[in-house]
Amino acid sequence: MKPIVAVVGRPNVGKSTLFNRLIGQPLAIVEDVPGTTRDRLYADSEWNGRVFTVVDTGGLVFDESGEVEWKVREQAQIAIAEADVIVFMVDASTGLTAADREAADLLRRTEKPIVLAANKADNEARRQAAVEFYELGLGDPIPISALHGTGTGDLLDAITASFAPEVVEEPDEAIRVAIVGRPNVGKSSLLNALLGEERAIVSEIPGTTRDAIDTRLEWGGQPVVLIDTAGIRRRGRIEPGVEKYSVLRAMRAIQRADVAVLVLDGVDGPTAQDAHVAGYILEEMKSVIVAVNKWDLVPKDSHTMHQYTQVVRAALRFMDYVPVLFISAKTGQRVGQVLDTALRVRDERLVRLSTAELNDILRQAVARQAPPTKAGKSLKFYYVTQPSVDPPTFVFFVNDKELVHFSYVRYLENQIRERYPFTGTPLRMLFRGREPRRKKR
């Protein structure tokens, strides 16, 4: 499991700037206006061989009575509750404030590892002045400049040193299936239908399920672990409060799963939020099936299912290899197909094609459609191999990997899928260029 690092602090201390610096891309909006970040952003970073998720949070705001405003208190509690390490940011240009002391008191009670980052230490005087933050009792303040990147290496060293040791999980023959989707599409109802009993609370109120719940069962003689999660909403639409817990927990559930069941609401149809949930699954390279729930409520004729499938594939156009099932968790219609398909998709994830077969596919693909040229240079393929499964990974050896265009990558993937479909499973396509020859002396 990837550790979660929450960046917290009062408004305008540079949290979003640090977030962008740590993940290496400008995902968070950075402005000199306090309170710009209203909803948390999530992205992965890597340092010292450890991959972790960084969470950008809104500022901790205190009113005159010293109490955190209720909406921001919810944000703080969520970040604190879900984080493995907390980076507490203070501002070296303004010095220690009463709000910093209030926030430190709040964070100290968590008993979680806290790394104290004194931001905006852009000169020697500010770096020296950062010692005043020792008063917070949170350990050594690390002077940094998130804007210029100075000191961030020391900060990352401190963060990764605070992680618990990586735990190697014992092999488990059970197939892990995560039930994911936006709120109120019927995930808990599907779990209950699969189990044949009321194991999870079912309610018409979105966000009822707050925790990821693991349930073990046998299906067709195969041990299965079902992971039920709360709904995920698109970034920027996540409401304050407990629903925000579900995003991080669902992400962790997806990380732990072999196959994700993406549940859609058949009445509402696929939405941008559904595509965003699919994006989380693809980021983790997990296999997936789409279950269109509430099918009993959809007016239909003999063409409806086919037409609806086309609508789903258009909305999730990057997932055309994914099975689409039409179910009703309420009536039990085709519910059994969910796990049957999940087991089949898991088997597809473990398929390995021989090097001879892959190179035959490659030769035919190149003969059928020549690789594009770039600046007068032609892309040449030498051979391809599949070094691993789970997910299926293909390595193409070429003369220059900079010449590989994404459209040709998609073409090659489609050619592989024509030979073997790898149903419901993303393919990892890697390209390695030939190293330049060293000149002889």
Coordinates of C-alpha atoms in Angstrom, one line a residue:
M1 CA 0.0 0.0 0.0
K2 CA 1.2 3.5 -0.9
P3 CA 1.6 5.7 2.2
I4 CA -0.5 8.9 2.2
V5 CA 1.1 12.3 3.0
A6 CA -1.2 15.2 3.8
V7 CA 0.1 18.7 3.5
V8 CA -1.7 20.9 6.0
G9 CA -1.3 24.4 7.4
R10 CA -3.1 27.8 7.6
P11 CA -4.0 29.6 4.3
N12 CA -1.5 31.0 2.0
V13 CA 1.6 29.4 3.4
G14 CA 2.4 27.7 0.1
K15 CA 0.8 24.2 0.5
S16 CA -0.3 24.0 -3.2
T17 CA 3.1 25.2 -4.4
L18 CA 4.7 22.4 -2.4
F19 CA 2.2 19.9 -3.6
N20 CA 3.1 20.8 -7.2
R21 CA 6.8 20.7 -6.4
L22 CA 6.5 17.2 -4.8
I23 CA 4.5 15.6 -7.6
G24 CA 6.5 17.4 -10.4
Q25 CA 3.5 18.9 -12.2
P26 CA 1.1 21.9 -11.7
L27 CA -2.1 20.1 -10.7
A28 CA -3.0 22.5 -7.8
I29 CA -4.1 26.1 -8.5
V30 CA -1.6 28.5 -7.1
E31 CA -2.7 32.0 -6.3
D32 CA -1.8 34.6 -3.7
V33 CA -5.4 34.6 -2.5
P34 CA -6.0 32.7 0.8
G35 CA -8.4 29.8 0.5
T36 CA -7.8 29.1 -3.2
T37 CA -7.7 25.3 -2.5
R38 CA -11.1 24.3 -1.4
D39 CA -11.1 20.6 -2.3
R40 CA -8.2 18.2 -1.8
L41 CA -6.1 17.0 -4.7
Y42 CA -4.3 13.7 -4.8
A43 CA -1.2 12.6 -6.8
D44 CA 1.7 10.2 -6.5
S45 CA 5.3 11.0 -5.8
E46 CA 8.5 9.0 -5.4
W47 CA 11.6 9.5 -3.3
N48 CA 14.2 7.1 -1.9
G49 CA 12.5 4.2 -3.6
R50 CA 9.2 4.8 -1.9
V51 CA 6.0 5.7 -3.9
F52 CA 3.4 7.6 -1.9
T53 CA 0.3 9.7 -2.4
V54 CA 0.4 13.4 -1.7
V55 CA -2.8 15.1 -0.5
D56 CA -3.2 18.9 -0.9
T57 CA -5.6 20.4 1.6
G58 CA -7.4 23.7 2.2
G59 CA -6.0 26.0 4.8
L60 CA -6.7 25.6 8.5
V61 CA -8.8 28.6 9.5
F62 CA -9.5 29.5 13.1
D63 CA -12.1 32.0 14.3
E64 CA -11.7 34.4 17.2
S65 CA -12.7 31.8 19.7
G66 CA -9.8 29.5 18.5
E67 CA -12.2 27.0 17.0
V68 CA -11.6 25.7 13.5
E69 CA -14.5 26.7 11.2
W70 CA -16.7 23.7 10.8
K71 CA -16.1 23.1 7.1
V72 CA -12.4 23.3 7.4
R73 CA -12.4 21.3 10.6
E74 CA -14.0 18.5 8.5
Q75 CA -11.2 18.9 6.0
A76 CA -8.5 18.8 8.7
Q77 CA -10.0 15.7 10.4
I78 CA -10.2 13.8 7.1
A79 CA -6.6 14.6 6.1
I80 CA -5.4 13.7 9.6
A81 CA -7.5 10.6 9.8
E82 CA -6.3 9.2 6.5
A83 CA -2.7 10.3 6.4
D84 CA 0.2 8.2 7.3
V85 CA 2.5 11.2 7.6
I86 CA 1.5 14.9 8.0
V87 CA 3.5 17.7 6.6
F88 CA 2.7 20.8 8.7
M89 CA 3.6 24.0 6.7
V90 CA 4.4 27.3 8.4
D91 CA 5.5 30.6 6.9
A92 CA 9.1 31.7 7.6
S93 CA 8.4 35.1 6.1
T94 CA 5.7 36.0 8.7
G95 CA 7.0 34.0 11.6
L96 CA 5.1 32.1 14.3
T97 CA 1.4 33.0 14.6
A98 CA -1.4 32.1 17.0
A99 CA -3.0 30.1 14.2
D100 CA 0.1 28.0 13.9
R101 CA 0.0 27.2 17.6
E102 CA -3.7 26.3 17.4
A103 CA -3.0 24.0 14.4
A104 CA 0.0 22.4 16.1
D105 CA -2.2 21.6 19.1
L106 CA -4.7 20.0 16.8
L107 CA -2.1 17.9 15.0
R108 CA -0.1 16.9 18.0
R109 CA -3.1 15.0 19.4
T110 CA -3.1 12.7 16.4
E111 CA 0.0 10.9 17.5
K112 CA 1.0 10.6 13.9
P113 CA 4.4 11.4 12.4
I114 CA 4.5 15.1 11.7
V115 CA 7.2 16.8 9.5
L116 CA 7.5 20.6 10.1
A117 CA 8.2 22.6 7.0
A118 CA 9.1 26.3 7.3
N119 CA 8.3 27.6 3.8
K120 CA 9.3 30.8 2.1
A121 CA 12.8 30.6 3.7
D122 CA 14.2 32.2 0.5
N123 CA 17.3 33.7 2.1
E124 CA 19.8 33.1 4.9
A125 CA 18.0 35.4 7.3
R126 CA 14.7 33.6 7.0
R127 CA 16.4 30.2 7.3
Q128 CA 18.0 31.3 10.6
A129 CA 14.7 32.8 11.8
A130 CA 13.0 29.4 11.2
V131 CA 14.4 28.2 14.6
E132 CA 11.5 30.0 16.3
F133 CA 9.2 27.2 15.2
Y134 CA 10.9 24.9 17.6
E135 CA 8.4 26.4 20.1
L136 CA 5.6 24.3 18.5
G137 CA 7.1 21.2 19.9
L138 CA 6.9 19.3 16.6
G139 CA 10.6 18.6 16.2
D140 CA 13.2 20.3 13.9
P141 CA 11.7 22.8 11.4
I142 CA 13.0 22.2 7.9
P143 CA 13.6 25.5 6.1
I144 CA 12.4 25.2 2.5
S145 CA 11.3 27.3 -0.5
A146 CA 8.5 25.4 -2.3
L147 CA 8.7 28.0 -5.1
H148 CA 12.4 27.6 -5.8
G149 CA 12.8 24.0 -4.6
T150 CA 15.5 24.6 -2.0
G151 CA 15.4 22.4 1.0
T152 CA 12.7 20.1 -0.5
G153 CA 15.2 17.2 -0.7
D154 CA 15.7 17.4 3.0
L155 CA 12.0 17.5 3.5
L156 CA 11.4 14.4 1.3
D157 CA 14.1 12.6 3.3
A158 CA 12.3 13.4 6.5
I159 CA 8.9 12.3 5.0
T160 CA 10.1 9.0 3.7
A161 CA 12.1 8.3 7.0
S162 CA 8.7 8.6 8.8
F163 CA 7.0 5.9 6.8
A164 CA 6.4 2.5 8.4
P165 CA 8.5 -0.3 6.9
E166 CA 7.1 -1.8 3.8
V167 CA 5.2 -5.0 4.6
V168 CA 5.3 -7.9 2.2
E169 CA 1.8 -9.5 2.2
E170 CA 1.5 -13.2 2.5
P171 CA 0.4 -14.8 -0.7
D172 CA -3.4 -15.2 -0.8
E173 CA -5.2 -17.3 -3.5
A174 CA -8.3 -15.2 -3.1
I175 CA -9.2 -12.9 -5.9
R176 CA -9.8 -9.4 -4.7
V177 CA -12.7 -7.6 -6.3
A178 CA -13.4 -3.9 -5.4
I179 CA -16.9 -2.5 -6.0
V180 CA -16.4 1.1 -6.9
G181 CA -18.3 4.1 -8.3
R182 CA -19.8 7.4 -7.5
P183 CA -22.2 7.8 -4.6
N184 CA -25.7 6.2 -4.7
V185 CA -25.3 4.0 -7.7
G186 CA -26.1 0.8 -5.7
K187 CA -22.7 -0.5 -4.7
S188 CA -23.8 -1.8 -1.3
S189 CA -27.0 -3.2 -2.8
L190 CA -24.8 -5.2 -5.3
L191 CA -22.6 -6.5 -2.4
N192 CA -25.7 -7.7 -0.5
A193 CA -27.1 -9.3 -3.7
L194 CA -23.9 -11.2 -4.2
L195 CA -23.7 -12.3 -0.6
G196 CA -27.4 -13.1 -0.4
E197 CA -27.7 -11.3 2.9
E198 CA -27.6 -7.8 4.4
R199 CA -23.9 -7.3 5.1
A200 CA -23.8 -3.6 4.3
I201 CA -26.2 -0.8 5.1
V202 CA -28.3 0.1 2.1
S203 CA -29.8 3.6 2.0
E204 CA -31.1 6.1 -0.5
I205 CA -28.8 8.7 1.1
P206 CA -25.5 9.1 -0.9
G207 CA -22.4 8.3 1.1
T208 CA -23.8 5.8 3.6
T209 CA -20.8 3.5 3.3
R210 CA -17.9 5.3 4.9
D211 CA -15.4 2.5 5.2
A212 CA -14.0 -0.1 2.8
I213 CA -15.5 -3.4 3.9
D214 CA -13.8 -6.7 3.0
T215 CA -16.0 -9.8 2.8
R216 CA -14.7 -13.3 1.9
L217 CA -16.7 -15.8 0.1
E218 CA -16.4 -18.7 -2.4
W219 CA -17.6 -18.4 -5.9
G220 CA -17.4 -21.5 -8.2
G221 CA -14.9 -23.0 -5.9
Q222 CA -12.6 -19.9 -6.1
P223 CA -12.0 -17.9 -2.9
V224 CA -13.0 -14.2 -3.5
V225 CA -12.7 -11.1 -1.3
L226 CA -15.2 -8.4 -2.0
I227 CA -14.2 -4.9 -1.2
D228 CA -17.1 -2.5 -0.9
T229 CA -16.3 1.2 -1.0
A230 CA -18.1 4.4 -0.6
G231 CA -18.7 6.5 -3.7
I232 CA -16.1 8.6 -5.4
R233 CA -17.0 12.1 -6.7
R234 CA -15.1 14.0 -9.3
R235 CA -12.4 16.4 -8.0
G236 CA -14.0 19.7 -7.3
R237 CA -17.4 18.1 -6.6
I238 CA -16.5 16.3 -3.4
E239 CA -18.7 17.6 -0.6
P240 CA -17.2 18.6 2.7
G241 CA -17.6 16.0 5.4
V242 CA -17.4 12.2 5.6
E243 CA -17.8 11.7 1.9
K244 CA -14.3 12.9 1.4
Y245 CA -13.0 9.9 3.4
S246 CA -14.4 7.7 0.6
V247 CA -12.0 9.0 -2.0
L248 CA -8.8 8.0 -0.2
R249 CA -10.3 4.7 1.0
A250 CA -11.6 3.8 -2.5
M251 CA -8.2 4.6 -3.9
R252 CA -6.7 2.2 -1.4
A253 CA -9.3 -0.4 -2.2
I254 CA -8.5 -0.1 -5.9
Q255 CA -4.8 -0.5 -5.1
R256 CA -5.6 -3.7 -3.2
A257 CA -7.9 -5.2 -5.9
D258 CA -7.2 -7.5 -8.7
V259 CA -10.4 -6.5 -10.5
A260 CA -12.5 -3.4 -10.0
V261 CA -16.3 -3.5 -10.7
L262 CA -17.2 0.0 -11.8
V263 CA -20.9 0.4 -11.0
L264 CA -23.0 2.9 -13.1
D265 CA -26.5 4.1 -12.5
G266 CA -28.6 2.8 -15.4
V267 CA -31.2 5.6 -15.0
D268 CA -28.8 8.5 -14.9
G269 CA -26.5 7.0 -17.6
P270 CA -22.7 7.4 -17.7
T271 CA -21.4 10.7 -16.4
A272 CA -18.1 12.6 -16.3
Q273 CA -17.8 11.5 -12.7
D274 CA -18.0 7.8 -13.8
A275 CA -15.2 8.5 -16.3
H276 CA -13.2 10.0 -13.5
V277 CA -13.6 7.0 -11.3
A278 CA -12.5 4.9 -14.3
G279 CA -9.4 7.1 -14.4
Y280 CA -8.5 6.1 -10.9
I281 CA -8.7 2.4 -11.9
L282 CA -6.6 2.9 -15.0
E283 CA -3.9 4.9 -13.1
E284 CA -3.4 1.8 -11.0
M285 CA -3.4 -0.5 -14.1
K286 CA -6.2 -2.7 -12.6
S287 CA -8.6 -4.9 -14.6
V288 CA -12.2 -3.7 -14.7
I289 CA -15.7 -4.6 -15.6
V290 CA -18.6 -2.1 -15.9
A291 CA -21.9 -3.1 -14.2
V292 CA -24.8 -0.9 -15.3
N293 CA -27.1 -1.1 -12.2
K294 CA -30.9 -0.4 -11.8
W295 CA -31.5 -1.9 -15.3
D296 CA -35.0 -2.9 -14.1
L297 CA -35.9 0.8 -14.0
V298 CA -34.8 1.6 -17.6
P299 CA -37.5 1.6 -20.3
K300 CA -36.2 -0.7 -23.1
D301 CA -36.8 -2.6 -26.2
S302 CA -34.8 -5.2 -28.1
H303 CA -32.2 -2.6 -29.1
T304 CA -31.8 -0.8 -25.8
M305 CA -28.9 -2.9 -24.5
H306 CA -26.8 -2.5 -27.6
Q307 CA -27.5 1.2 -27.8
Y308 CA -26.7 1.7 -24.1
T309 CA -23.4 -0.2 -24.6
Q310 CA -22.4 2.2 -27.3
V311 CA -23.2 5.1 -25.0
V312 CA -21.1 3.7 -22.3
R313 CA -18.2 3.0 -24.6
A314 CA -18.4 6.5 -26.0
A315 CA -18.3 8.0 -22.5
L316 CA -15.5 5.6 -21.4
R317 CA -13.8 5.6 -24.9
F318 CA -10.5 4.6 -23.5
M319 CA -12.0 1.4 -22.0
D320 CA -13.3 -0.3 -25.1
Y321 CA -11.8 -3.6 -24.0
V322 CA -14.0 -3.7 -20.9
P323 CA -17.1 -6.0 -20.5
V324 CA -20.3 -4.1 -19.9
L325 CA -23.0 -5.9 -17.9
F326 CA -26.6 -4.9 -17.3
I327 CA -27.8 -5.8 -13.8
S328 CA -30.4 -5.0 -11.1
A329 CA -29.0 -5.5 -7.6
K330 CA -32.6 -5.0 -6.4
T331 CA -34.2 -7.8 -8.3
G332 CA -31.0 -10.0 -8.7
Q333 CA -31.1 -9.8 -12.5
R334 CA -27.8 -11.0 -14.0
V335 CA -26.0 -10.3 -10.7
G336 CA -24.3 -13.6 -10.8
Q337 CA -22.6 -12.6 -14.1
V338 CA -20.6 -10.0 -12.1
L339 CA -18.4 -12.4 -10.3
D340 CA -18.3 -14.9 -13.2
T341 CA -17.0 -12.1 -15.4
A342 CA -14.6 -10.9 -12.7
L343 CA -13.0 -14.3 -12.4
R344 CA -12.6 -14.6 -16.2
V345 CA -11.1 -11.1 -16.4
R346 CA -8.6 -12.1 -13.6
D347 CA -7.6 -15.1 -15.7
E348 CA -7.0 -12.8 -18.7
R349 CA -4.7 -10.7 -16.6
L350 CA -2.4 -13.6 -16.1
V351 CA -2.1 -14.6 -19.8
R352 CA 1.4 -14.6 -21.3
L353 CA 2.0 -14.6 -25.0
S354 CA 5.1 -16.3 -26.4
T355 CA 7.9 -14.1 -27.9
A356 CA 7.5 -15.9 -31.3
E357 CA 3.8 -15.1 -31.4
L358 CA 4.3 -11.5 -30.4
N359 CA 6.9 -10.9 -33.0
D360 CA 4.6 -12.4 -35.6
I361 CA 2.0 -9.9 -34.5
L362 CA 4.5 -7.1 -34.7
R363 CA 5.7 -8.0 -38.2
Q364 CA 2.2 -8.1 -39.5
A365 CA 1.3 -4.9 -37.8
V366 CA 4.2 -3.0 -39.3
A367 CA 3.6 -4.5 -42.8
R368 CA -0.1 -3.4 -42.5
Q369 CA 0.7 0.1 -41.3
A370 CA 4.2 1.6 -41.3
P371 CA 5.3 3.5 -38.3
P372 CA 5.2 7.3 -38.6
T373 CA 8.3 9.3 -39.3
K374 CA 9.5 12.3 -37.3
A375 CA 11.9 15.0 -38.6
G376 CA 12.8 12.7 -41.4
K377 CA 13.7 9.8 -39.1
S378 CA 11.9 6.5 -39.3
L379 CA 10.9 4.4 -36.3
K380 CA 12.3 0.8 -36.6
F381 CA 11.2 -2.2 -34.5
Y382 CA 13.7 -4.9 -33.6
Y383 CA 11.6 -7.3 -31.5
V384 CA 9.0 -7.4 -28.7
T385 CA 8.6 -9.6 -25.7
Q386 CA 6.3 -9.9 -22.7
P387 CA 8.4 -10.1 -19.5
S388 CA 5.6 -10.1 -17.0
V389 CA 1.8 -10.4 -16.3
D390 CA -0.5 -8.8 -13.7
P391 CA -0.8 -6.5 -15.7
P392 CA 0.4 -7.9 -19.0
T393 CA 3.5 -5.9 -19.9
F394 CA 5.0 -5.7 -23.4
V395 CA 8.5 -4.3 -24.1
F396 CA 9.2 -3.2 -27.7
F397 CA 12.9 -2.7 -28.7
V398 CA 13.3 0.1 -31.2
N399 CA 16.0 2.3 -32.7
D400 CA 14.7 5.5 -31.0
K401 CA 11.9 5.5 -28.5
E402 CA 11.4 9.3 -29.0
L403 CA 10.0 8.5 -32.4
V404 CA 7.1 6.4 -30.9
H405 CA 3.8 8.3 -31.3
F406 CA 0.9 7.6 -28.9
S407 CA -1.4 6.8 -31.8
Y408 CA 0.9 4.0 -33.0
V409 CA 1.1 2.7 -29.4
R410 CA -2.7 2.4 -29.5
Y411 CA -2.6 0.7 -32.9
L412 CA -0.1 -1.9 -31.6
E413 CA -2.2 -2.5 -28.6
N414 CA -5.2 -3.1 -30.8
Q415 CA -3.2 -5.5 -32.9
I416 CA -2.3 -7.5 -29.8
R417 CA -5.9 -7.6 -28.7
E418 CA -7.0 -8.9 -32.1
R419 CA -4.8 -11.9 -31.4
Y420 CA -5.7 -12.2 -27.8
P421 CA -8.3 -9.9 -26.2
F422 CA -7.1 -9.6 -22.6
T423 CA -10.7 -8.8 -21.7
G424 CA -11.1 -6.1 -19.1
T425 CA -7.4 -5.7 -18.6
P426 CA -5.1 -2.7 -19.5
L427 CA -1.9 -3.5 -21.2
R428 CA 1.4 -1.8 -20.2
M429 CA 3.3 -0.9 -23.4
L430 CA 7.0 0.0 -22.9
F431 CA 9.6 1.1 -25.5
R432 CA 13.3 0.8 -25.2
G433 CA 15.7 2.5 -27.6
R434 CA 19.1 1.3 -28.7
E435 CA 21.9 2.8 -26.8
P436 CA 24.3 4.9 -28.9
R437 CA 27.4 3.1 -29.9
R438 CA 30.6 4.2 -28.2
K439 CA 33.3 5.4 -30.6
K440 CA 36.4 3.2 -30.7
R441 CA 39.6 4.9 -29.7

